[in-house]
């Protein structure tokens, strides 16, 4: 309306056309800016907590509550401040608990606070975080609990392998004998064949992540390994061997998300979420034109970078989804850190180590820190929080101010990317 | 060989299975835009129409990628060494995946090897054979 009015005023006054264009451009810019400022509240991470990842003796609810309690205390709040709970979990049924959210909320002493349980396979944590983020951004809540949990190790290797295969497009994949290591092994073979990468290149991802995980007291597999150890480890699904794979892990991670006003009022250190993106890919590997890339990662990253107004060059470190060594190589290309086909040699040359050009998975990643699938996406945010609040000890990435988390479900059928800024 | 139909919710995978049992891959050709996709897809990826014509393709193609599973899921513990294979169909634009028994080392199945659909087994899914 205003634009039409201005155009007609311009016409009536017989002003040059370039003035009209300038007016219209300025107004559109202001309108868009005001619209977004009005729509989106800034979302912050005010506290974070994690159990150790690994084989845990506690039941799934207890594991979840332990991480929640740590996050609540880290944020300096009480459960009374929590207006909603977002809980990610995949295989609660394996420990006889589905409909997790109300059970968690009740045990936190807030049974009348609404909770929601979200499943998105190995990407559940980040997909859930995105929903929690969106609800604060939209103004529905000021402060929420965002919690991921998993407990599977008690069922053993065969049962876990079988349960995880249900996260594939089962009619075409799990039902014909593909396990998750198997699906990523087909991706690895395709990548290695296309870009002439080697098993040694993949091994370097594992060696680097184990090196980082050794510095993480909460990591599942804390063990220094060499390239030879990886190459000589037992075959799981060729070409992927034991040390190319993340382990089956139990564990929980939680963060307290809130709006900026709430964070500022707390007077505590916090981290701001400046970008959030979601993406999708065909569910089955056979449905992908190119098996050496994950479209959901590319889409989610593009949205997150655009929202944050930055490029991959601005990221100081990233926690990425290295469920298998090949996944990390593909992730760091799809996220824009390395051109397609070059990440394997970059990793081998040390570019992704803690002191490299772009440190990847300083926490140890899924490979060493572990992969309790419902918790992993939140665990990555816990690492960012620890890094930006001075609690990452020997893992600290010096002078880091902007970090990215990337987490996907299954073979990348669903993905989420988030970007975080240190608030000084 | 071909039949015009609206997608019926039941029987979709059963029809796919019936074709697989005779070595064929059942696909849907979109009557609106001509795009061909697997039988189990309900709406055309290109134009979102759901009016399809059934087309059966010979289940023959070239291996795009594969793995040999050492740690297997339930139901595959006692089948001996096998590969899970993705192959590109000879006469269609899409890829299909399945279970190929008897593969022990990667040298048994160089990329580009030819395979065909041999059966569908409720326990092991789409069965393939090397040719
Ligand atoms: C690789 C795999 C088959 C091994 O499982 P497993 O046989 O149950 O392993 P176990 O629990 O018997 O562990 C045997 C030993 O290897 C270690 N280990 C297990 N998995 C490991 C891994 N992935 N990396 C390094 N060490 C591992 C264990 O700590 C244990 O060591 P210990 O004897 O010193 O305690 C299993 O970890 C796996 O399938 N991982 C992939 C999980 C997955 O698909 N996740 C979803 C990703 S999308
Ligand atoms: Zn169509």
Coordinates of C-alpha atoms and ligand atoms in Angstrom, one line a residue:
Chain A
X1 CA 0.0 0.0 0.0
X2 CA 2.7 2.5 1.1
X3 CA 4.8 1.5 -1.9
X4 CA 1.9 2.2 -4.3
X5 CA 1.2 5.5 -2.5
X6 CA 4.9 6.5 -2.8
X7 CA 5.0 5.6 -6.5
X8 CA 1.9 7.7 -7.2
X9 CA 3.3 10.6 -5.2
X10 CA 6.5 10.3 -7.2
X11 CA 4.6 10.3 -10.4
X12 CA 2.5 13.3 -9.4
X13 CA 5.6 15.3 -8.5
X14 CA 7.2 14.0 -11.7
X15 CA 10.4 12.9 -9.9
X16 CA 13.0 10.8 -11.7
X17 CA 12.4 7.0 -11.8
X18 CA 15.6 6.2 -9.9
X19 CA 14.2 8.0 -6.9
X20 CA 11.2 5.8 -7.0
X21 CA 13.4 2.7 -7.2
X22 CA 15.4 3.9 -4.2
X23 CA 12.3 4.6 -2.1
X24 CA 10.9 1.2 -2.9
X25 CA 14.2 -0.6 -2.1
X26 CA 14.6 1.2 1.2
X27 CA 11.0 0.5 2.3
X28 CA 11.2 -3.2 1.3
X29 CA 14.4 -3.6 3.3
X30 CA 12.9 -1.9 6.4
X31 CA 9.7 -3.9 6.1
X32 CA 11.6 -7.2 5.9
X33 CA 13.9 -6.2 8.8
X34 CA 11.0 -5.2 11.0
X35 CA 9.0 -8.3 10.1
X36 CA 11.9 -10.6 11.2
X37 CA 12.7 -8.6 14.3
X38 CA 9.1 -8.9 15.3
X39 CA 8.8 -12.6 14.5
X40 CA 11.9 -14.2 15.9
X41 CA 13.1 -14.0 19.5
X42 CA 16.8 -14.7 19.9
X43 CA 17.3 -18.1 21.4
X44 CA 20.2 -18.9 23.8
X45 CA 21.7 -21.9 25.5
X46 CA 21.8 -21.1 29.2
X47 CA 23.0 -24.4 30.7
X48 CA 24.2 -27.8 29.6
X49 CA 24.7 -31.3 31.1
X50 CA 25.6 -34.8 30.1
X51 CA 26.0 -38.2 31.6
X52 CA 29.0 -40.2 30.7
X53 CA 28.4 -42.0 27.3
X54 CA 29.0 -45.8 27.3
X55 CA 27.6 -48.9 28.9
X56 CA 25.6 -47.5 31.8
X57 CA 23.9 -49.5 34.6
X58 CA 21.1 -47.0 35.3
X59 CA 17.7 -47.3 33.6
X60 CA 16.8 -45.0 30.8
X61 CA 14.7 -42.6 32.9
X62 CA 17.4 -42.3 35.5
X63 CA 20.0 -41.6 32.8
X64 CA 17.8 -38.8 31.4
X65 CA 17.1 -37.3 34.8
X66 CA 20.8 -37.2 35.6
X67 CA 21.6 -35.2 32.5
X68 CA 18.6 -32.9 33.1
X69 CA 19.6 -32.2 36.7
X70 CA 23.1 -31.2 35.5
X71 CA 21.7 -28.9 32.8
X72 CA 19.3 -27.3 35.3
X73 CA 22.0 -26.6 37.8
X74 CA 24.4 -25.4 35.1
X75 CA 21.7 -22.8 34.0
X76 CA 21.2 -21.7 37.6
X77 CA 17.5 -22.3 37.4
X78 CA 15.0 -24.6 39.1
X79 CA 12.4 -26.8 37.3
X80 CA 9.9 -24.1 38.1
X81 CA 11.4 -22.0 35.4
X82 CA 10.9 -24.7 32.7
X83 CA 7.8 -24.1 30.7
X84 CA 8.0 -27.1 28.3
X85 CA 10.2 -30.2 27.8
X86 CA 11.4 -31.5 24.5
X87 CA 12.8 -35.0 24.7
X88 CA 14.4 -37.0 21.9
X89 CA 14.6 -40.8 22.1
X90 CA 14.5 -43.7 19.6
X91 CA 14.5 -47.0 21.4
X92 CA 12.8 -46.3 24.7
X93 CA 10.9 -49.5 24.0
X94 CA 14.2 -51.5 24.5
X95 CA 14.1 -50.3 28.2
X96 CA 10.4 -50.6 28.6
X97 CA 9.6 -46.8 28.4
X98 CA 8.0 -45.0 25.6
X99 CA 6.0 -41.7 26.0
X100 CA 9.1 -40.5 27.7
X101 CA 8.3 -36.8 28.1
X102 CA 5.6 -37.0 30.8
X103 CA 7.7 -39.5 32.8
X104 CA 10.7 -37.1 32.7
X105 CA 8.6 -34.0 33.6
X106 CA 6.9 -35.9 36.5
X107 CA 10.2 -37.0 37.9
X108 CA 11.6 -33.4 37.6
X109 CA 8.7 -32.3 39.9
X110 CA 6.8 -30.5 37.1
X111 CA 4.1 -33.0 36.1
X112 CA 1.8 -30.3 34.8
X113 CA 4.4 -28.9 32.4
X114 CA 3.9 -30.2 28.9
X115 CA 6.5 -32.4 27.3
X116 CA 6.9 -33.8 23.8
X117 CA 8.9 -36.9 22.7
X118 CA 10.5 -36.7 19.3
X119 CA 12.1 -39.5 17.2
X120 CA 14.3 -38.9 14.1
X121 CA 16.7 -41.9 14.3
X122 CA 20.3 -40.8 15.0
X123 CA 19.3 -37.2 14.3
X124 CA 16.6 -37.1 16.9
X125 CA 18.6 -34.8 19.2
X126 CA 19.2 -32.0 16.7
X127 CA 15.7 -32.3 15.1
X128 CA 14.2 -32.0 18.6
X129 CA 16.5 -29.0 19.4
X130 CA 15.2 -27.3 16.3
X131 CA 11.6 -27.7 17.5
X132 CA 12.5 -26.4 21.0
X133 CA 14.4 -23.5 19.2
X134 CA 11.4 -22.7 17.0
X135 CA 9.0 -22.6 20.0
X136 CA 11.1 -20.1 21.8
X137 CA 11.8 -18.1 18.7
X138 CA 8.1 -17.9 18.1
X139 CA 7.5 -16.7 21.6
X140 CA 5.5 -19.6 22.9
X141 CA 8.0 -20.2 25.8
X142 CA 10.7 -18.3 27.5
X143 CA 12.6 -21.3 28.9
X144 CA 12.5 -25.0 28.0
X145 CA 14.4 -28.2 28.7
X146 CA 15.8 -29.9 25.6
X147 CA 16.9 -33.4 26.5
X148 CA 18.1 -36.5 24.5
X149 CA 18.5 -40.0 25.9
X150 CA 19.2 -43.5 24.7
X151 CA 19.8 -46.9 26.4
X152 CA 20.5 -49.9 24.2
X153 CA 23.7 -51.6 25.2
X154 CA 21.9 -54.1 27.6
X155 CA 20.2 -55.8 24.6
X156 CA 23.5 -56.9 23.0
X157 CA 25.1 -56.6 19.6
X158 CA 22.7 -58.7 17.5
X159 CA 19.6 -57.0 18.9
X160 CA 21.0 -53.5 18.7
X161 CA 22.1 -54.1 15.1
X162 CA 18.6 -55.3 14.3
X163 CA 16.8 -52.4 16.1
X164 CA 19.0 -49.9 14.4
X165 CA 18.2 -51.5 11.0
X166 CA 14.6 -50.4 11.6
X167 CA 15.8 -46.8 11.1
X168 CA 16.5 -47.6 7.5
X169 CA 13.9 -47.8 4.7
X170 CA 13.3 -51.3 5.9
X171 CA 11.5 -52.8 3.0
X172 CA 14.5 -52.1 0.7
X173 CA 17.4 -52.0 3.1
X174 CA 17.2 -53.6 6.6
X175 CA 14.8 -56.3 5.2
X176 CA 17.4 -57.4 2.7
X177 CA 20.2 -57.7 5.2
X178 CA 21.7 -54.2 5.4
X179 CA 22.8 -53.0 8.9
X180 CA 23.7 -49.4 9.5
X181 CA 27.5 -50.0 9.2
X182 CA 26.5 -51.9 6.0
X183 CA 24.6 -48.9 4.6
X184 CA 27.5 -46.5 5.3
X185 CA 29.9 -49.1 3.9
X186 CA 28.1 -48.8 0.5
X187 CA 28.4 -45.1 0.8
X188 CA 32.1 -45.5 1.6
X189 CA 32.7 -47.8 -1.3
X190 CA 31.0 -45.4 -3.7
X191 CA 33.0 -42.4 -2.3
X192 CA 36.3 -44.3 -2.4
X193 CA 35.6 -45.5 -6.0
X194 CA 34.6 -42.0 -7.2
X195 CA 37.3 -39.9 -5.5
X196 CA 40.1 -42.5 -5.1
X197 CA 40.1 -42.1 -1.4
X198 CA 41.6 -45.0 0.6
X199 CA 40.9 -47.0 3.7
X200 CA 43.9 -45.2 5.3
X201 CA 42.3 -41.9 4.6
X202 CA 39.2 -43.1 6.5
X203 CA 41.3 -44.4 9.3
X204 CA 42.8 -40.9 9.9
X205 CA 39.3 -39.7 10.9
X206 CA 39.1 -42.3 13.6
X207 CA 42.7 -41.7 14.8
X208 CA 41.9 -37.9 15.1
X209 CA 38.6 -38.4 16.9
X210 CA 40.1 -40.9 19.3
X211 CA 42.9 -38.4 20.0
X212 CA 40.2 -35.8 21.0
X213 CA 38.0 -38.3 22.9
X214 CA 40.9 -39.1 25.1
X215 CA 40.6 -35.6 26.5
X216 CA 36.9 -36.0 27.1
X217 CA 36.2 -37.5 30.5
X218 CA 32.6 -38.4 29.4
X219 CA 33.6 -40.2 26.2
X220 CA 32.7 -43.9 25.6
X221 CA 35.8 -45.2 23.9
X222 CA 38.8 -43.4 25.4
X223 CA 41.7 -45.1 23.7
X224 CA 44.6 -43.8 21.6
X225 CA 44.7 -45.7 18.3
X226 CA 46.9 -45.7 15.2
X227 CA 46.1 -46.0 11.5
X228 CA 47.3 -49.6 11.7
X229 CA 45.0 -50.3 14.6
X230 CA 42.1 -49.2 12.4
X231 CA 43.2 -51.1 9.4
X232 CA 43.7 -54.3 11.4
X233 CA 40.5 -54.1 13.5
X234 CA 37.8 -56.7 12.8
X235 CA 35.7 -56.2 9.7
X236 CA 32.1 -55.0 10.4
X237 CA 30.8 -54.4 6.9
X238 CA 33.5 -54.1 4.2
X239 CA 35.2 -51.7 3.8
X240 CA 34.3 -50.5 7.3
X241 CA 36.1 -52.0 10.3
X242 CA 35.4 -51.8 14.0
X243 CA 37.4 -48.6 14.4
X244 CA 35.6 -47.0 11.5
X245 CA 32.3 -47.3 13.4
X246 CA 30.8 -45.5 16.3
X247 CA 29.9 -47.8 19.2
X248 CA 26.5 -48.6 20.6
X249 CA 26.2 -46.2 23.6
X250 CA 23.9 -45.4 26.4
X251 CA 23.7 -41.8 27.6
X252 CA 21.8 -38.5 27.9
X253 CA 22.6 -34.9 27.2
X254 CA 20.4 -31.9 28.1
X255 CA 20.5 -28.1 27.5
X256 CA 18.3 -25.3 28.8
X257 CA 17.2 -23.0 26.0
X258 CA 15.7 -19.6 26.7
X259 CA 15.1 -16.3 25.0
X260 CA 17.6 -13.5 25.3
X261 CA 15.7 -11.5 27.9
X262 CA 15.7 -14.6 30.2
X263 CA 19.4 -15.3 29.5
X264 CA 20.4 -11.7 30.3
X265 CA 18.3 -11.5 33.5
X266 CA 20.1 -14.7 34.7
X267 CA 23.4 -12.8 34.8
X268 CA 25.1 -16.0 33.7
X269 CA 27.3 -16.9 30.8
X270 CA 25.3 -18.1 27.8
X271 CA 25.6 -19.0 24.1
X272 CA 23.4 -17.6 21.4
X273 CA 22.0 -19.8 18.6
X274 CA 22.4 -17.7 15.4
X275 CA 21.4 -20.2 12.8
X276 CA 19.1 -23.2 12.4
X277 CA 18.4 -25.3 9.4
X278 CA 16.6 -28.6 8.5
X279 CA 17.0 -30.8 5.5
X280 CA 15.8 -34.1 4.0
X281 CA 17.1 -36.7 1.6
X282 CA 15.5 -39.8 0.0
X283 CA 15.0 -42.4 2.8
X284 CA 16.8 -45.2 0.9
X285 CA 20.4 -45.1 -0.4
X286 CA 19.1 -46.5 -3.7
X287 CA 16.9 -43.4 -4.1
X288 CA 19.9 -41.1 -4.4
X289 CA 21.3 -40.0 -7.7
X290 CA 24.7 -39.4 -6.1
X291 CA 25.7 -41.6 -3.2
X292 CA 28.8 -39.6 -2.3
X293 CA 26.9 -36.6 -0.8
X294 CA 24.0 -36.1 1.7
X295 CA 21.4 -33.6 0.3
X296 CA 19.8 -33.0 3.8
X297 CA 23.2 -31.7 5.1
X298 CA 23.6 -29.3 2.2
X299 CA 20.0 -28.0 2.6
X300 CA 20.2 -27.6 6.4
X301 CA 23.6 -25.9 6.3
X302 CA 22.5 -23.5 3.6
X303 CA 19.6 -22.4 5.7
X304 CA 21.7 -22.1 8.9
X305 CA 24.5 -20.1 7.2
X306 CA 21.9 -17.7 5.6
X307 CA 20.1 -17.2 8.9
X308 CA 23.4 -16.5 10.7
X309 CA 24.6 -14.3 7.8
X310 CA 28.0 -16.1 7.6
X311 CA 29.8 -18.6 5.4
X312 CA 31.7 -21.8 6.2
X313 CA 34.9 -19.8 6.5
X314 CA 33.5 -18.1 9.6
X315 CA 33.1 -21.3 11.6
X316 CA 35.9 -21.8 14.2
X317 CA 35.1 -25.5 14.9
X318 CA 32.3 -28.0 14.2
X319 CA 30.8 -31.0 15.8
X320 CA 29.6 -33.2 12.9
X321 CA 27.9 -36.6 12.5
X322 CA 30.7 -39.1 12.3
X323 CA 28.7 -42.2 12.9
X324 CA 31.3 -43.8 10.6
X325 CA 34.6 -42.4 9.4
X326 CA 33.2 -42.0 5.8
X327 CA 30.3 -39.9 7.2
X328 CA 32.7 -37.3 8.6
X329 CA 34.5 -37.0 5.3
X330 CA 31.2 -36.4 3.4
X331 CA 29.9 -34.1 6.1
X332 CA 32.8 -31.7 6.0
X333 CA 32.4 -31.4 2.2
X334 CA 28.6 -31.0 2.3
X335 CA 29.0 -28.3 5.1
X336 CA 31.3 -26.4 2.8
X337 CA 34.6 -26.7 4.6
X338 CA 36.3 -28.6 1.8
X339 CA 35.5 -28.9 -1.9
X340 CA 33.9 -32.2 -3.1
X341 CA 36.4 -35.0 -3.2
X342 CA 39.1 -33.3 -1.2
X343 CA 38.2 -33.9 2.4
X344 CA 39.9 -37.3 2.7
X345 CA 43.3 -35.9 1.9
X346 CA 42.7 -32.8 4.0
X347 CA 41.9 -35.0 7.0
X348 CA 45.1 -37.0 6.4
X349 CA 47.1 -33.8 6.3
X350 CA 45.7 -32.8 9.7
X351 CA 43.4 -29.9 8.7
X352 CA 40.6 -31.1 11.0
X353 CA 42.7 -31.7 14.1
X354 CA 42.3 -29.4 17.1
X355 CA 45.0 -27.1 15.9
X356 CA 44.1 -27.5 12.2
X357 CA 42.5 -25.1 9.8
X358 CA 39.0 -26.2 10.9
X359 CA 38.9 -28.4 14.0
X360 CA 36.2 -31.1 13.6
X361 CA 34.7 -33.0 16.6
X362 CA 36.9 -31.7 19.4
X363 CA 34.6 -33.7 21.7
X364 CA 35.8 -37.0 20.1
X365 CA 32.7 -37.1 18.0
X366 CA 30.3 -40.1 17.7
X367 CA 33.3 -42.3 17.0
X368 CA 35.0 -41.9 20.4
X369 CA 32.7 -39.9 22.6
X370 CA 30.0 -42.4 21.6
X371 CA 26.6 -42.3 20.0
X372 CA 23.5 -42.7 22.2
X373 CA 21.4 -42.0 19.2
X374 CA 18.6 -40.0 20.9
X375 CA 21.2 -37.9 22.8
X376 CA 23.9 -37.2 20.2
X377 CA 22.5 -34.0 18.6
X378 CA 22.1 -32.5 22.1
X379 CA 25.5 -33.7 23.2
X380 CA 27.1 -31.7 20.4
X381 CA 25.5 -28.6 21.8
X382 CA 26.8 -29.5 25.3
X383 CA 30.3 -29.5 23.7
X384 CA 29.8 -26.1 22.2
X385 CA 28.5 -24.8 25.5
X386 CA 31.5 -26.2 27.4
X387 CA 33.9 -24.7 24.7
X388 CA 32.3 -21.2 24.9
X389 CA 32.0 -21.1 28.7
X390 CA 35.6 -22.1 29.4
X391 CA 34.8 -25.6 30.5
X392 CA 36.4 -27.7 27.7
X393 CA 39.7 -27.9 29.5
X394 CA 42.4 -29.5 27.3
X395 CA 40.0 -29.8 24.4
X396 CA 39.5 -26.0 24.2
X397 CA 39.7 -24.6 20.7
X398 CA 41.7 -21.4 21.2
X399 CA 39.9 -18.1 20.4
X400 CA 36.8 -19.9 19.0
X401 CA 33.7 -17.7 18.8
X402 CA 31.4 -19.3 16.2
X403 CA 30.7 -23.1 16.1
X404 CA 28.5 -25.4 14.1
X405 CA 26.7 -28.6 15.0
X406 CA 25.5 -31.1 12.4
X407 CA 23.6 -34.3 13.1
X408 CA 21.5 -36.5 10.8
X409 CA 19.1 -39.4 11.1
X410 CA 19.7 -42.8 9.4
X411 CA 21.9 -42.4 6.2
X412 CA 21.1 -38.7 6.2
X413 CA 17.4 -38.9 5.4
X414 CA 16.8 -36.2 8.0
X415 CA 19.4 -33.6 9.2
X416 CA 19.7 -30.4 11.2
X417 CA 22.5 -27.9 11.4
X418 CA 22.8 -25.2 14.1
X419 CA 25.2 -22.3 14.4
X420 CA 26.2 -20.8 17.8
X421 CA 28.0 -17.6 18.9
X422 CA 29.9 -17.1 22.0
X423 CA 28.4 -14.2 24.0
X424 CA 31.1 -12.3 25.9
Chain B
X1 CA 2.0 -56.6 -19.0
X2 CA 0.8 -53.0 -18.1
X3 CA -2.3 -52.0 -16.3
X4 CA -3.7 -48.5 -15.5
X5 CA -4.6 -47.9 -11.9
X6 CA -5.1 -45.5 -9.0
X7 CA -2.8 -46.4 -6.1
X8 CA -4.4 -48.9 -3.8
X9 CA -3.1 -48.7 -0.2
X10 CA -3.0 -52.4 0.4
X11 CA -1.2 -54.8 -1.9
X12 CA 1.4 -52.3 -3.0
X13 CA 4.4 -54.1 -1.7
X14 CA 2.7 -57.5 -2.4
X15 CA 2.6 -56.6 -6.1
X16 CA 6.2 -55.5 -6.0
X17 CA 7.1 -58.9 -4.4
X18 CA 5.0 -60.9 -6.9
X19 CA 7.0 -59.3 -9.7
X20 CA 10.3 -59.9 -7.9
X21 CA 9.5 -63.6 -7.6
X22 CA 9.6 -63.9 -11.4
X23 CA 12.8 -61.8 -11.6
X24 CA 11.1 -58.5 -12.5
X25 CA 11.0 -55.0 -10.9
X26 CA 7.6 -53.5 -10.8
X27 CA 7.6 -49.7 -11.4
X28 CA 5.0 -47.0 -11.9
X29 CA 5.0 -44.8 -15.0
X30 CA 3.2 -41.5 -14.3
X31 CA 0.3 -41.1 -16.8
X32 CA 0.6 -37.3 -16.4
X33 CA 4.3 -36.7 -17.1
X34 CA 5.8 -40.1 -18.0
X35 CA 8.3 -40.3 -15.1
X36 CA 9.1 -43.8 -14.0
X37 CA 9.6 -44.7 -10.3
X38 CA 9.4 -47.7 -8.0
X39 CA 6.0 -49.3 -7.4
X40 CA 6.0 -48.4 -3.8
X41 CA 6.0 -44.6 -4.4
X42 CA 2.4 -43.1 -4.1
X43 CA 2.8 -39.7 -5.8
X44 CA 4.9 -38.8 -8.8
X45 CA 8.1 -37.1 -7.6
X46 CA 8.0 -34.8 -10.6
X47 CA 4.3 -33.7 -11.0
X48 CA 2.6 -35.2 -7.8
X49 CA 0.0 -37.0 -9.9
X50 CA -1.0 -40.4 -8.5
X51 CA -2.4 -42.0 -11.7
X52 CA 0.1 -44.5 -12.8
X53 CA 0.6 -47.3 -15.3
X54 CA 2.4 -50.4 -14.1
X55 CA 5.5 -51.3 -15.9
X56 CA 7.6 -54.4 -15.3
X57 CA 11.3 -54.2 -16.0
X58 CA 13.7 -57.1 -16.3
X59 CA 15.5 -57.1 -12.9
X60 CA 18.9 -56.9 -14.4
X61 CA 21.6 -54.3 -13.9
X62 CA 25.1 -53.2 -12.9
X63 CA 26.5 -53.0 -9.4
X64 CA 26.9 -49.4 -8.2
X65 CA 28.1 -50.2 -4.7
X66 CA 27.9 -52.9 -2.1
X67 CA 29.1 -54.1 1.2
X68 CA 29.8 -57.6 2.7
X69 CA 28.2 -57.8 6.0
X70 CA 30.3 -59.4 8.8
X71 CA 28.1 -58.3 11.7
X72 CA 24.6 -59.0 10.6
X73 CA 21.1 -58.1 11.8
X74 CA 18.7 -60.8 13.0
X75 CA 17.6 -63.3 10.3
X76 CA 20.9 -63.1 8.5
X77 CA 23.2 -64.7 11.1
X78 CA 23.2 -68.1 9.5
X79 CA 23.2 -67.4 5.8
X80 CA 26.9 -67.4 5.3
X81 CA 28.8 -64.5 3.8
X82 CA 26.6 -62.2 1.7
X83 CA 26.6 -58.8 0.1
X84 CA 24.0 -56.1 0.3
X85 CA 24.1 -54.5 -3.1
X86 CA 22.8 -51.4 -4.9
X87 CA 22.5 -51.8 -8.6
X88 CA 21.5 -49.6 -11.5
X89 CA 18.7 -51.1 -13.7
X90 CA 19.6 -51.7 -17.3
X91 CA 16.4 -50.4 -18.8
X92 CA 15.3 -47.9 -16.2
X93 CA 16.7 -44.7 -14.7
X94 CA 16.5 -45.9 -11.0
X95 CA 18.5 -48.1 -8.7
X96 CA 17.4 -51.0 -6.7
X97 CA 19.0 -52.8 -3.7
X98 CA 19.0 -56.4 -2.5
X99 CA 20.6 -59.4 -0.9
X100 CA 23.3 -61.3 -2.7
X101 CA 24.4 -64.5 -1.0
X102 CA 27.8 -66.2 -1.6
X103 CA 30.0 -63.1 -1.8
X104 CA 33.0 -63.5 0.4
X105 CA 35.5 -60.9 -0.6
X106 CA 35.2 -57.6 -2.6
X107 CA 37.1 -59.3 -5.4
X108 CA 34.0 -61.5 -5.9
X109 CA 31.9 -58.5 -6.9
X110 CA 33.9 -55.7 -8.7
X111 CA 31.8 -52.5 -9.1
X112 CA 30.1 -52.8 -12.5
X113 CA 29.4 -56.5 -12.1
X114 CA 26.1 -57.6 -13.5
X115 CA 23.4 -59.0 -11.2
X116 CA 19.8 -60.0 -11.6
X117 CA 16.8 -60.3 -9.3
X118 CA 16.2 -64.0 -8.6
X119 CA 13.4 -64.1 -6.0
X120 CA 11.8 -62.5 -3.0
X121 CA 12.1 -64.2 0.3
X122 CA 10.0 -63.0 3.3
X123 CA 13.1 -63.6 5.5
X124 CA 15.8 -62.1 3.3
X125 CA 14.0 -59.6 1.0
X126 CA 15.0 -59.1 -2.6
X127 CA 17.3 -61.9 -3.7
X128 CA 19.9 -61.2 -6.3
X129 CA 22.2 -63.5 -8.4
X130 CA 25.5 -62.7 -10.1
X131 CA 25.4 -63.1 -13.9
Ligands
LIG1 C1 31.0 -52.1 15.6 C2 30.0 -52.9 16.4 C3 29.4 -53.9 15.6 C4 30.8 -53.5 17.6 O1 29.8 -53.8 18.5 P1 29.9 -54.9 19.7 O2 30.3 -56.1 19.0 O3 28.6 -54.8 20.4 O4 31.0 -54.4 20.6 P2 31.2 -54.9 22.0 O5 30.3 -54.1 22.9 O6 31.2 -56.4 22.1 O7 32.7 -54.4 22.3 C5 33.8 -55.1 22.2 C6 35.0 -54.1 22.5 O8 35.2 -53.2 21.4 C7 35.0 -51.9 21.9 N1 34.2 -51.2 20.9 C8 32.9 -51.6 20.5 N2 32.5 -50.8 19.5 C9 33.5 -50.0 19.2 C10 33.7 -49.0 18.3 N3 32.8 -48.7 17.4 N4 34.9 -48.4 18.2 C11 35.9 -48.7 19.1 N5 35.8 -49.6 20.0 C12 34.6 -50.3 20.1 C13 34.2 -52.0 23.2 O9 34.5 -50.9 24.1 C14 34.7 -53.3 23.7 O10 36.0 -53.1 24.3 P3 36.3 -53.8 25.7 O11 36.2 -55.3 25.4 O12 37.7 -53.3 25.9 O13 35.3 -53.3 26.6 C15 29.0 -51.9 16.9 O14 29.6 -51.0 17.8 C16 28.2 -51.2 15.8 O15 27.5 -51.7 15.1 N6 28.4 -49.8 15.7 C17 27.6 -49.0 14.9 C18 26.4 -48.5 15.6 C19 25.5 -47.8 14.6 O16 25.1 -48.3 13.6 N7 25.0 -46.6 15.0 C20 24.1 -45.9 14.2 C21 24.9 -45.0 13.3 S1 23.9 -44.3 12.0
LIG2 ZN1 4.4 -37.2 -13.1

